[in-house]
mmCIF file of C-alpha atoms in Angstrom:
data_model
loop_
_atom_site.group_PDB
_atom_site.id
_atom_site.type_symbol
_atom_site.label_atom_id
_atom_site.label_comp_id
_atom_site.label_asym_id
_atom_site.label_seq_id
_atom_site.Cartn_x
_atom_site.Cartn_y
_atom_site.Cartn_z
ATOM 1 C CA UNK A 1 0.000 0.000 0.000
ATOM 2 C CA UNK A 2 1.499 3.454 -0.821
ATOM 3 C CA UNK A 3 0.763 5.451 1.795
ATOM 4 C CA UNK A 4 1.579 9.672 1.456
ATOM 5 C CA UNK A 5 2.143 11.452 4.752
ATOM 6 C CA UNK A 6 1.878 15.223 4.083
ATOM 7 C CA UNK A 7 3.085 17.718 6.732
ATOM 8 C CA UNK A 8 4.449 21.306 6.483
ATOM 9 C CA UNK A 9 5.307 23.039 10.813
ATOM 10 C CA UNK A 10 7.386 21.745 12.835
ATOM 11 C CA UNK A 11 4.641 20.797 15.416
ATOM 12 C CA UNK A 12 2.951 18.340 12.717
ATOM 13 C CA UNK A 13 6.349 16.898 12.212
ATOM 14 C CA UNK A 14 7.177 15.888 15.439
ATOM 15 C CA UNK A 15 3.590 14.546 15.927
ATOM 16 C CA UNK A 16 4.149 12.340 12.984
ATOM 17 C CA UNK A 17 8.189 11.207 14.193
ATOM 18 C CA UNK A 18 6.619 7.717 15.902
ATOM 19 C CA UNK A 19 3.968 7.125 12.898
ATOM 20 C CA UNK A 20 7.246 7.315 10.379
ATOM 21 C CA UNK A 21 9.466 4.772 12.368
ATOM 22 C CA UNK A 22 6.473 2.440 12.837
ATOM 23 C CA UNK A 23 5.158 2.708 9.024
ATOM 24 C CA UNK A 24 8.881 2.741 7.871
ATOM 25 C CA UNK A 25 10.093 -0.656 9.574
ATOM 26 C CA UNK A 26 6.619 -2.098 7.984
ATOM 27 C CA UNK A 27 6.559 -4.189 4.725
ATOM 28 C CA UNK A 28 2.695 -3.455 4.457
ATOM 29 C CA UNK A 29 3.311 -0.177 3.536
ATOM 30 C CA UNK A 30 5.699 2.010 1.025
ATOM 31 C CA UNK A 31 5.483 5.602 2.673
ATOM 32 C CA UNK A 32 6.049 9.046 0.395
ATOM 33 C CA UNK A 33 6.972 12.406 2.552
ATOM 34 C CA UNK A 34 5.444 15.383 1.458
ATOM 35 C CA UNK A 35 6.948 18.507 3.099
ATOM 36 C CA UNK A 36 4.498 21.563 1.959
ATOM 37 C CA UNK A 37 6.906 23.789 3.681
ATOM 38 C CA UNK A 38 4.148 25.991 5.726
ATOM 39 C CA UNK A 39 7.335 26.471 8.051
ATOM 40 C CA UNK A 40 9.835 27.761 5.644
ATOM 41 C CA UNK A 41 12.663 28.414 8.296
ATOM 42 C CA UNK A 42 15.381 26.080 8.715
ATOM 43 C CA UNK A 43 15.397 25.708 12.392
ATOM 44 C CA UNK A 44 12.021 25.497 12.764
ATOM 45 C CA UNK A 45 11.800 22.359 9.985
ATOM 46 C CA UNK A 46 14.543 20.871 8.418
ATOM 47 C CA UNK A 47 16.561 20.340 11.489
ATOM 48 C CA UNK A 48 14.098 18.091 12.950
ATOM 49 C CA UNK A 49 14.348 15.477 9.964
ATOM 50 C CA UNK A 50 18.082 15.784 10.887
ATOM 51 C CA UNK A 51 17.834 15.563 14.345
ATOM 52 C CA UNK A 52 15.819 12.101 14.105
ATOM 53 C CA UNK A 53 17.674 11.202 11.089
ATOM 54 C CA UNK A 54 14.698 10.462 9.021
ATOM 55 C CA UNK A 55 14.880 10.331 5.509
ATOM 56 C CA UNK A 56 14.542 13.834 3.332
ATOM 57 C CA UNK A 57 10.865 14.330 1.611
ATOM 58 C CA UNK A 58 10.209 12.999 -1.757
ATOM 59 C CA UNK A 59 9.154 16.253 -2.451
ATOM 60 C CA UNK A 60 9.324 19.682 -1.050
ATOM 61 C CA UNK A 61 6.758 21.942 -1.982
ATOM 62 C CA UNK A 62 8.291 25.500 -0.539
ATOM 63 C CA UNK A 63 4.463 26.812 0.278
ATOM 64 C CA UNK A 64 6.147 29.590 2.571
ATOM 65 C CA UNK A 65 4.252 32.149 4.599
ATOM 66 C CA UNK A 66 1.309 34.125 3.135
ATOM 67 C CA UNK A 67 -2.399 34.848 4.473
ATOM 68 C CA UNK A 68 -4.200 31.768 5.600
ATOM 69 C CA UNK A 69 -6.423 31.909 2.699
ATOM 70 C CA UNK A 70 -3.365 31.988 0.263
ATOM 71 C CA UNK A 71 -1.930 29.328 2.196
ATOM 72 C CA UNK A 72 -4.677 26.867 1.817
ATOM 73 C CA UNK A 73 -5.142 27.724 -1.709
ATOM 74 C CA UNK A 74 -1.619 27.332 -2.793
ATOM 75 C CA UNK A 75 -1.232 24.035 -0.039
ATOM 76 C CA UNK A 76 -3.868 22.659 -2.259
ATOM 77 C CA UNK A 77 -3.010 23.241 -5.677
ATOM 78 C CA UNK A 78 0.620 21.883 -4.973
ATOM 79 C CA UNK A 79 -0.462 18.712 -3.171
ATOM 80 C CA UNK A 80 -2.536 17.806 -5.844
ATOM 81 C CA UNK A 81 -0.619 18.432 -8.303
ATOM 82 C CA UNK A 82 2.078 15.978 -6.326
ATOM 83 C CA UNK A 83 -0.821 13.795 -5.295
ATOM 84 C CA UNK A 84 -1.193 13.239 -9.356
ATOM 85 C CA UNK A 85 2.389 11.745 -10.006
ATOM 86 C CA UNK A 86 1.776 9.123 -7.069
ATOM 87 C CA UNK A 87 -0.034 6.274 -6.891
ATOM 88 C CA UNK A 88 -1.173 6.719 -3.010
ATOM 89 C CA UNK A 89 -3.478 4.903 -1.839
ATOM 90 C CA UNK A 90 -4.056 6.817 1.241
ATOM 91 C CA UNK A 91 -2.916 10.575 2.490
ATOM 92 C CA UNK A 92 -2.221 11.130 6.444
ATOM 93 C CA UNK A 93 -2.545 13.961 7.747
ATOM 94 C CA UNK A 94 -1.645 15.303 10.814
ATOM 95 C CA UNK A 95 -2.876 18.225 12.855
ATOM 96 C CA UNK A 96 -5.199 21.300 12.426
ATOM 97 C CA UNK A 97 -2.225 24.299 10.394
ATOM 98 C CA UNK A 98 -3.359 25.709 6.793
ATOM 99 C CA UNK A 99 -1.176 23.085 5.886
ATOM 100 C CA UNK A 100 -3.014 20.021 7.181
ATOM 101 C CA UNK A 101 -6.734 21.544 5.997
ATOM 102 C CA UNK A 102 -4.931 22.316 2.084
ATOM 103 C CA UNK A 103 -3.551 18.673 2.113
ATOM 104 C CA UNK A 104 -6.605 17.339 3.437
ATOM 105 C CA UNK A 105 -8.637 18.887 0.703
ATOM 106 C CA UNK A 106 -6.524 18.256 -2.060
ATOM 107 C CA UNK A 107 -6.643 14.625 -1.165
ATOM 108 C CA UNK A 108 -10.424 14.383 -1.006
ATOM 109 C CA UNK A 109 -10.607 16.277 -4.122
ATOM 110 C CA UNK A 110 -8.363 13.705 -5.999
ATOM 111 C CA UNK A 111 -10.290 11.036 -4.314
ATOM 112 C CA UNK A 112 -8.030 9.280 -2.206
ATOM 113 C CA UNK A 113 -8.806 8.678 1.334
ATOM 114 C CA UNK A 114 -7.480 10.710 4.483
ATOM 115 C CA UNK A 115 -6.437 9.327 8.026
ATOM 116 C CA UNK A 116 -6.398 12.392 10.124
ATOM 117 C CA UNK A 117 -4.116 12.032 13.164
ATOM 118 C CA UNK A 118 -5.167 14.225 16.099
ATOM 119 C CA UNK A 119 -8.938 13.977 15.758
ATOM 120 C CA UNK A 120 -11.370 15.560 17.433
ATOM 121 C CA UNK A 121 -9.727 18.335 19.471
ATOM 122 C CA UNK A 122 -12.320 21.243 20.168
ATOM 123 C CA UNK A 123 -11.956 24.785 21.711
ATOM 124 C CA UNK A 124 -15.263 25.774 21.198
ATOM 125 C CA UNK A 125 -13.952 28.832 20.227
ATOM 126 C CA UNK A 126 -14.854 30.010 16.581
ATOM 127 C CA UNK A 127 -11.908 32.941 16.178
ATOM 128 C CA UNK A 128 -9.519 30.945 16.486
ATOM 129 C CA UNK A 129 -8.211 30.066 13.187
ATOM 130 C CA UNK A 130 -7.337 26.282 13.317
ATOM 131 C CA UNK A 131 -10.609 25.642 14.792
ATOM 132 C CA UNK A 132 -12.852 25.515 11.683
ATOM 133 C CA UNK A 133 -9.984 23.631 10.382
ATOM 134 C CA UNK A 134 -10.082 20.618 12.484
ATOM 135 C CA UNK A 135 -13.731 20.534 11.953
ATOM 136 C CA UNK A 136 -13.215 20.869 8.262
ATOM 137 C CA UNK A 137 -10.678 18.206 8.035
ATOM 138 C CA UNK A 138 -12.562 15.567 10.199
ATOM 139 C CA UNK A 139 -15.878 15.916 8.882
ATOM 140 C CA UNK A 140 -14.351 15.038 4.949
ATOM 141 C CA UNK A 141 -11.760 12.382 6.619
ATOM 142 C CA UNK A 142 -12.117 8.641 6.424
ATOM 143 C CA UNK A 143 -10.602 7.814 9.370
ATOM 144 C CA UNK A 144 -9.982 9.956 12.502
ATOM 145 C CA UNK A 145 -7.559 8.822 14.952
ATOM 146 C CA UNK A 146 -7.979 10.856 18.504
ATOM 147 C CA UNK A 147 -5.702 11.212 21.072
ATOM 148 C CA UNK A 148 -7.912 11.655 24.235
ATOM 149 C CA UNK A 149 -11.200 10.101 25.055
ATOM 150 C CA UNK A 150 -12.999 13.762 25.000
ATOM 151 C CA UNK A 151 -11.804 14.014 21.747
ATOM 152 C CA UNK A 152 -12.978 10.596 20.560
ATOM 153 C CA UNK A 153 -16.822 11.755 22.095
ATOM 154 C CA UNK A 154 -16.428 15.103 20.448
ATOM 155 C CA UNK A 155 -16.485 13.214 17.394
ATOM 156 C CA UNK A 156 -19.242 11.371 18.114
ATOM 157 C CA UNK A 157 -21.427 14.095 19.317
ATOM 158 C CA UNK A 158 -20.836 15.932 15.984
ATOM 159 C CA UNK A 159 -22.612 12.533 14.190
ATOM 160 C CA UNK A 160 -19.579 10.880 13.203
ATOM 161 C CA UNK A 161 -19.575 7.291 12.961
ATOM 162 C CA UNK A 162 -17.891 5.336 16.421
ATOM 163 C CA UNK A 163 -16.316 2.664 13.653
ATOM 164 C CA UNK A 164 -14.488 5.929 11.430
ATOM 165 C CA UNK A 165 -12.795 6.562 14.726
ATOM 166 C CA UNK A 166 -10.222 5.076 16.812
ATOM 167 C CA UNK A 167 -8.670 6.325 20.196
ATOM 168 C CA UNK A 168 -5.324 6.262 19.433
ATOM 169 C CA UNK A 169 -3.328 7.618 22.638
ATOM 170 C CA UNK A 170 -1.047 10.595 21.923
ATOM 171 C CA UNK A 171 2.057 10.399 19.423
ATOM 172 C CA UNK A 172 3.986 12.940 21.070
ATOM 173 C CA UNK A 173 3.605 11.398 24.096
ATOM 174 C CA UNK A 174 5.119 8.073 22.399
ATOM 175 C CA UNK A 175 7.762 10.157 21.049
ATOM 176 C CA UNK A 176 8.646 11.904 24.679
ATOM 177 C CA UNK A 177 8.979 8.054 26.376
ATOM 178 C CA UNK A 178 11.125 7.254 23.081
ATOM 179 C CA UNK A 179 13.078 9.877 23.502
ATOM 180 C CA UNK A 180 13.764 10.481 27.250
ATOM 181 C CA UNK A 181 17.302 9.357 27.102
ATOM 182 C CA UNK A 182 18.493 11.765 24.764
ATOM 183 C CA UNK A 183 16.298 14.655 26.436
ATOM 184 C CA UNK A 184 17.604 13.961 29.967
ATOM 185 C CA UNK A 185 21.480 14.484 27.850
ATOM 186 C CA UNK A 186 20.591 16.856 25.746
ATOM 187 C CA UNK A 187 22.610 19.743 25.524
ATOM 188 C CA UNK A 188 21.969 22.922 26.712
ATOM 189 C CA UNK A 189 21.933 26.557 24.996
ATOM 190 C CA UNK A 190 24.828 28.784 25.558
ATOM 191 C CA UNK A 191 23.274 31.514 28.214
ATOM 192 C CA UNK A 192 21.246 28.657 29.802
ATOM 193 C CA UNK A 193 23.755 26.142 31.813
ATOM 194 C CA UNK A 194 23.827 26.078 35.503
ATOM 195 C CA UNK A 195 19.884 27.723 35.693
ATOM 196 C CA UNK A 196 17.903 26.180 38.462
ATOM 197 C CA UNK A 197 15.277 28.076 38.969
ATOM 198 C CA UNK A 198 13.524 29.732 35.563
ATOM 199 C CA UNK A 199 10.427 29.668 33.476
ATOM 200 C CA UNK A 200 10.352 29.019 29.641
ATOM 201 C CA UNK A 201 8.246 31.301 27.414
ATOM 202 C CA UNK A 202 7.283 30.489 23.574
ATOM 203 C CA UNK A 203 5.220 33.050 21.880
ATOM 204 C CA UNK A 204 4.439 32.721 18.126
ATOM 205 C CA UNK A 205 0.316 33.112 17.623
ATOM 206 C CA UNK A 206 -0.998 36.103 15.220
ATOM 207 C CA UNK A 207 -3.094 37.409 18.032
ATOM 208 C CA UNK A 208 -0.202 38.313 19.896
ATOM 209 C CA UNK A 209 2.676 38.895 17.968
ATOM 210 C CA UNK A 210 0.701 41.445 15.764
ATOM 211 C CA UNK A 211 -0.289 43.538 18.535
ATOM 212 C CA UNK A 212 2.314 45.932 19.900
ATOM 213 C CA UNK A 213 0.394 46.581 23.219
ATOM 214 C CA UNK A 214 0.585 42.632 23.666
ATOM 215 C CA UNK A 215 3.822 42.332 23.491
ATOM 216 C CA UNK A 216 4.764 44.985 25.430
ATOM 217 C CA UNK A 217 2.397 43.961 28.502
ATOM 218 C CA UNK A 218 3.734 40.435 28.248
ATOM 219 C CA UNK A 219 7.870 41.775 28.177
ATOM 220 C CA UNK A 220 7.027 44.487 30.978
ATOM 221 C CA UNK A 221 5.443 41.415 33.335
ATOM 222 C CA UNK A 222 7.978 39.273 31.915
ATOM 223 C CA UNK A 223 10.384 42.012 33.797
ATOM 224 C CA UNK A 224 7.856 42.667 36.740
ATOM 225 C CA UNK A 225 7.978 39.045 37.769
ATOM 226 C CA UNK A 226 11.944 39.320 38.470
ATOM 227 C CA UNK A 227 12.368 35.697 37.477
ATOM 228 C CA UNK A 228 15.036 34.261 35.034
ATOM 229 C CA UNK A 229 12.855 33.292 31.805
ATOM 230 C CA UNK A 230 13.945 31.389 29.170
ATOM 231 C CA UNK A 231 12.445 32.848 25.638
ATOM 232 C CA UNK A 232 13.052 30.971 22.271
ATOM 233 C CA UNK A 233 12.046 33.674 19.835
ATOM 234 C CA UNK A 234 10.198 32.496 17.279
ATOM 235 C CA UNK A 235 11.217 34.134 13.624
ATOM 236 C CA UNK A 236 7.787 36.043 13.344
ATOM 237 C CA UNK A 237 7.940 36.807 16.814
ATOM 238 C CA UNK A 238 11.571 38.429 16.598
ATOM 239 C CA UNK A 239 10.319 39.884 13.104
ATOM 240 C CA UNK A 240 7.446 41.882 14.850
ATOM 241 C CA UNK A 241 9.178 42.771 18.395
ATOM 242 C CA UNK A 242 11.611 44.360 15.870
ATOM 243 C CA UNK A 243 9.160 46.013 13.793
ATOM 244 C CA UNK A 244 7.802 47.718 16.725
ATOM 245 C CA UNK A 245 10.897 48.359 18.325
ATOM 246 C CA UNK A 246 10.215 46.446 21.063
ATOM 247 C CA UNK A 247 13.637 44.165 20.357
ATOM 248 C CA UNK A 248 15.994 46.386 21.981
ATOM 249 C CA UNK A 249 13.843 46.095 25.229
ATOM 250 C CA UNK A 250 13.311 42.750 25.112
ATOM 251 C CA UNK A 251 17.620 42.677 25.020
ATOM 252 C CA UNK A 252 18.222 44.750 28.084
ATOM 253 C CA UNK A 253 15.655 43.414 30.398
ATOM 254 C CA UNK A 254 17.825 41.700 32.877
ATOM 255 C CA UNK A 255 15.909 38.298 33.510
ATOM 256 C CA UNK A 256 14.911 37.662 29.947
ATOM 257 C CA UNK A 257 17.215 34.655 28.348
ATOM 258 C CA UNK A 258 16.951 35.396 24.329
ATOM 259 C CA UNK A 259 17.743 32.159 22.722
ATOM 260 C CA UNK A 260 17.630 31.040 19.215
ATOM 261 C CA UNK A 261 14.424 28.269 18.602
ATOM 262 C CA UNK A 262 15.738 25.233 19.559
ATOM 263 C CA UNK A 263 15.809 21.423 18.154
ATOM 264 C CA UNK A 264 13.516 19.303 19.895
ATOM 265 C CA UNK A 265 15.176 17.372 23.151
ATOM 266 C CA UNK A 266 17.236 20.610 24.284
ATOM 267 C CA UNK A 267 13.998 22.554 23.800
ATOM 268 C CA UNK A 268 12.517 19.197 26.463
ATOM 269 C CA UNK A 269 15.365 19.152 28.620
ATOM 270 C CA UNK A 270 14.385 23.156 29.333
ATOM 271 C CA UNK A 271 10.850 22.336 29.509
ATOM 272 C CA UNK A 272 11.091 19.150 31.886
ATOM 273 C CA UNK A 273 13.118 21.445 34.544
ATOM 274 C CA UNK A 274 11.296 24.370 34.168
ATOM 275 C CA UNK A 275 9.294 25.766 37.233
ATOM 276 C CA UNK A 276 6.681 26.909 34.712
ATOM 277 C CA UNK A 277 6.028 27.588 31.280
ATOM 278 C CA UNK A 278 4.510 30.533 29.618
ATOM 279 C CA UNK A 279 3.308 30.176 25.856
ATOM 280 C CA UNK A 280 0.501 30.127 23.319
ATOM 281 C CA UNK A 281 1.567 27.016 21.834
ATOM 282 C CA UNK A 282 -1.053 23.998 21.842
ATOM 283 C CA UNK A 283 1.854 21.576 21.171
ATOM 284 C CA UNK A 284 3.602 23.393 24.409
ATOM 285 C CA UNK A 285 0.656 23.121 26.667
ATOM 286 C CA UNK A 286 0.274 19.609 25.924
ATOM 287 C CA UNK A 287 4.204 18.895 26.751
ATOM 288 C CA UNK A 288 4.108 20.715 29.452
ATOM 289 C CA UNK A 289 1.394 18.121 31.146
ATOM 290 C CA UNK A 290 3.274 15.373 30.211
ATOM 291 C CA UNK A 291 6.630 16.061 31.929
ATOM 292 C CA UNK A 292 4.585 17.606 34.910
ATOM 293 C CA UNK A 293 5.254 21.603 33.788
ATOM 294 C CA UNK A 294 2.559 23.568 34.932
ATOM 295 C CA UNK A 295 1.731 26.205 32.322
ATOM 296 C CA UNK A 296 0.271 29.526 31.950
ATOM 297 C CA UNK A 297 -1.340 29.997 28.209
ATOM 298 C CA UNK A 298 -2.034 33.886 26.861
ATOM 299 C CA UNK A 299 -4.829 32.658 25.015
ATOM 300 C CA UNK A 300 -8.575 32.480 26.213
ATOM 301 C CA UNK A 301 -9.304 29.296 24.686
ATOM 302 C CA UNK A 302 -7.367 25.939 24.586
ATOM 303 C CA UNK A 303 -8.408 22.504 22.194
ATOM 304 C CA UNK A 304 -6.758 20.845 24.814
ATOM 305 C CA UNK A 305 -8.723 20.582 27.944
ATOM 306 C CA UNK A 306 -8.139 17.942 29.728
ATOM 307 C CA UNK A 307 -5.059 20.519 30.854
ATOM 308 C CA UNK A 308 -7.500 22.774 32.339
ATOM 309 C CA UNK A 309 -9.639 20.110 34.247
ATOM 310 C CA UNK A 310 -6.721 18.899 35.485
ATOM 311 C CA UNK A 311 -5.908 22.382 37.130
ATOM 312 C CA UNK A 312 -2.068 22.000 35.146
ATOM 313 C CA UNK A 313 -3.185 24.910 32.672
ATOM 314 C CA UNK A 314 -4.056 28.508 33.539
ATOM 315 C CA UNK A 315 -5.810 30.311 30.832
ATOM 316 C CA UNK A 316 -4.909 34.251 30.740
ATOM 317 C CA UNK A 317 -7.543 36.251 28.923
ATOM 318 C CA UNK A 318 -6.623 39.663 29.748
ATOM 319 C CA UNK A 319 -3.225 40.179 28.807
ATOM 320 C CA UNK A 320 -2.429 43.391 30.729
ATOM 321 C CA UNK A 321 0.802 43.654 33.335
ATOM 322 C CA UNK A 322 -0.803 42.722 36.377
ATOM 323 C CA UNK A 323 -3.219 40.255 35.240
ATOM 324 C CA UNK A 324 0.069 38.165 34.096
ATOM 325 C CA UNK A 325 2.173 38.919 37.128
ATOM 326 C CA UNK A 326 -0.278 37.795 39.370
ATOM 327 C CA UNK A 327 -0.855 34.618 37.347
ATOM 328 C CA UNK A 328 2.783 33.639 37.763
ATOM 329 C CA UNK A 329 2.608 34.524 41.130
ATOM 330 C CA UNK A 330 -0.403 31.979 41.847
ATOM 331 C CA UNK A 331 0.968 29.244 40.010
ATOM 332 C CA UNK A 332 4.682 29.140 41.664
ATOM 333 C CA UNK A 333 3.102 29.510 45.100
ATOM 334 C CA UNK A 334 0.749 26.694 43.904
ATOM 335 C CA UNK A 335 3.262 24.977 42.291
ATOM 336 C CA UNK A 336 3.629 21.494 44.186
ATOM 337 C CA UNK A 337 0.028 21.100 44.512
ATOM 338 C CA UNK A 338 -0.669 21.316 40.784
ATOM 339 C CA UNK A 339 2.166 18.888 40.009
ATOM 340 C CA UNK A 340 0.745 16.648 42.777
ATOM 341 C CA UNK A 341 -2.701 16.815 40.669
ATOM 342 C CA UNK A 342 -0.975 16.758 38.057
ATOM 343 C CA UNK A 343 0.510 13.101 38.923
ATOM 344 C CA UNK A 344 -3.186 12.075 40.216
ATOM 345 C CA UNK A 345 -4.366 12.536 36.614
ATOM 346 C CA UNK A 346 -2.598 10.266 35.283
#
């Protein structure tokens, strides 16, 4: 069976690392990587085929950034047109980017069947933009793998069939137990060794990068709170903080750790020991829980909520100074007890 597993961030990769060993080592299946290239950085891409030394794509499509409608438009016209010199039998796709909902369509529209891994995942929260494309891409796939039991019954209540579903468990958790080893050893970022105590902040999502007041209440509590954080800059991120001359600040306040984005098990190692994290990441969030980081998301809405019911995610709505501030401040005084809670969950 040929079997075409189309991907374009760096999130969907490492969601699909597990899935590509597994199918790979099979002699059921002949497997063709499709890199769309929604991520068209290095670092944020590339390096993580290198780091898990798994074979190059067959083909690299080079979508690059653009509006999300131009992105899905261009996702599908260049998967189908790749879809068209194959003979797959079956596309997966992974995820909920502009990436995954192009692929997904292009597939359908060339008739071939779509697994979509990470079914099911629901915010309830219409303005956020991958929202409509989960529901999209599981409504038109054939078979929806979810991670999470709430996932699996958000399918059903939406009048999917229970037998186009399977609860699958969680990839990236797979890949975090395959890879503990190597994240334990990993090594560390110049400007990082010998920190004990320190949060880690990722910040990449439209809503905040492309407004200045945002960013500026999020660096000024960053520097409010006093404590040693850890920031991976995202390239759009550094693009905007620069644009509204916000990068210089960023550089001179005294507890804020600017680091390059990192490949995957130092990025792990940082997370694992981290008193807290701080992003508006959905992969992050979802980490987080699983090595037992409590996390803080800028965002008023999350797809994955069995963090919140399990009290290891705080939601921050309000993004001024204070609001923040005091959020940190609750969760490291809280901290043991929402670990503790966080262990009881599992």
């Amino acid at each position: 069976m040929n079997v075409s597993l189309i991907f374009g961030t760096r999130p969907q990769i490492i969601k699909c690392i597990p899935l590509i060993r597994k199918v790979q080592k099979s002699r059921q299946f002949d497997l063709t990587l499709v890199n769309t290239g929604q991520h068209y950085d290095y670092l944020l891409s590339k390096v993580f085929l290198r780091e898990f030394q798994l074979q190059a794509p067959s083909y690299d499509l080079g979508v690059g950034s653009g509006t999300p409608s131009w992105q899905i438009g261009n996702t599908m016209i260049n998967v189908e047109k790749t879809l068209m010199k194959l003979s797959t039998s079956v596309c997966i796709v992974p995820g909920d980017t502009n990436s995954a909902i192009g692929s997904a369509l292009a597939s359908v529209k060339t008739k071939i069947p779509v697994i979509h891994l990470e079914s099911g995942l629901r915010s309830y929260d219409e303005f956020m933009p991958e929202e409509s494309n989960r529901k999209v891409i599981d409504h038109i796939s054939q078979l929806l793998l979810a991670p999470t039991k709430n996932a699996r019954q958000n399918l059903m209540s939406e009048g999917i069939l229970a037998k186009r579903i399977v609860l699958t468990g969680d990839t990236m958790l797979d890949l975090l137990l395959m890879e503990e080893k190597r994240i334990d050893n990993a090594k560390l970022p110049k400007g990082t060794e010998g920190l004990n105590e320190y949060m880690l902040m990722t910040l990449h999502r439209e809503e905040n990068t492309e407004d200045r007041a945002r960013l500026s209440n999020i660096l000024n509590a960053i520097r409010k709170s006093e404590i040693t954080t850890i920031f991976p800059i995202h390239p759009r991120t550094k693009e905007k903080l620069n644009k509204y001359g916000l990068l210089g600040f960023a550089r001179k306040i005294k507890n804020l750790v600017l680091i390059d984005p990192l490949e995957y098990h130092s990025m792990m190692r940082l997370l694992k020991n981290s008193m807290l994290t701080i992003t508006d990441s959905g992969g992050m969030q979802k980490e987080a829980f699983i090595v037992k980081t409590p996390c803080i998301t800028l965002r008023s809405s999350t797809e994955w909520i069995e963090t919140l019911t399990a009290k290891a995610n705080v939601l921050v709505q309000k993004l001024d100074q204070q609001t923040i501030v005091s959020t940190i401040q609750r969760v490291i005084s809280n901290r043991d007890r929402i670990v503790s809670a966080m262990k009881d969950s599992e």
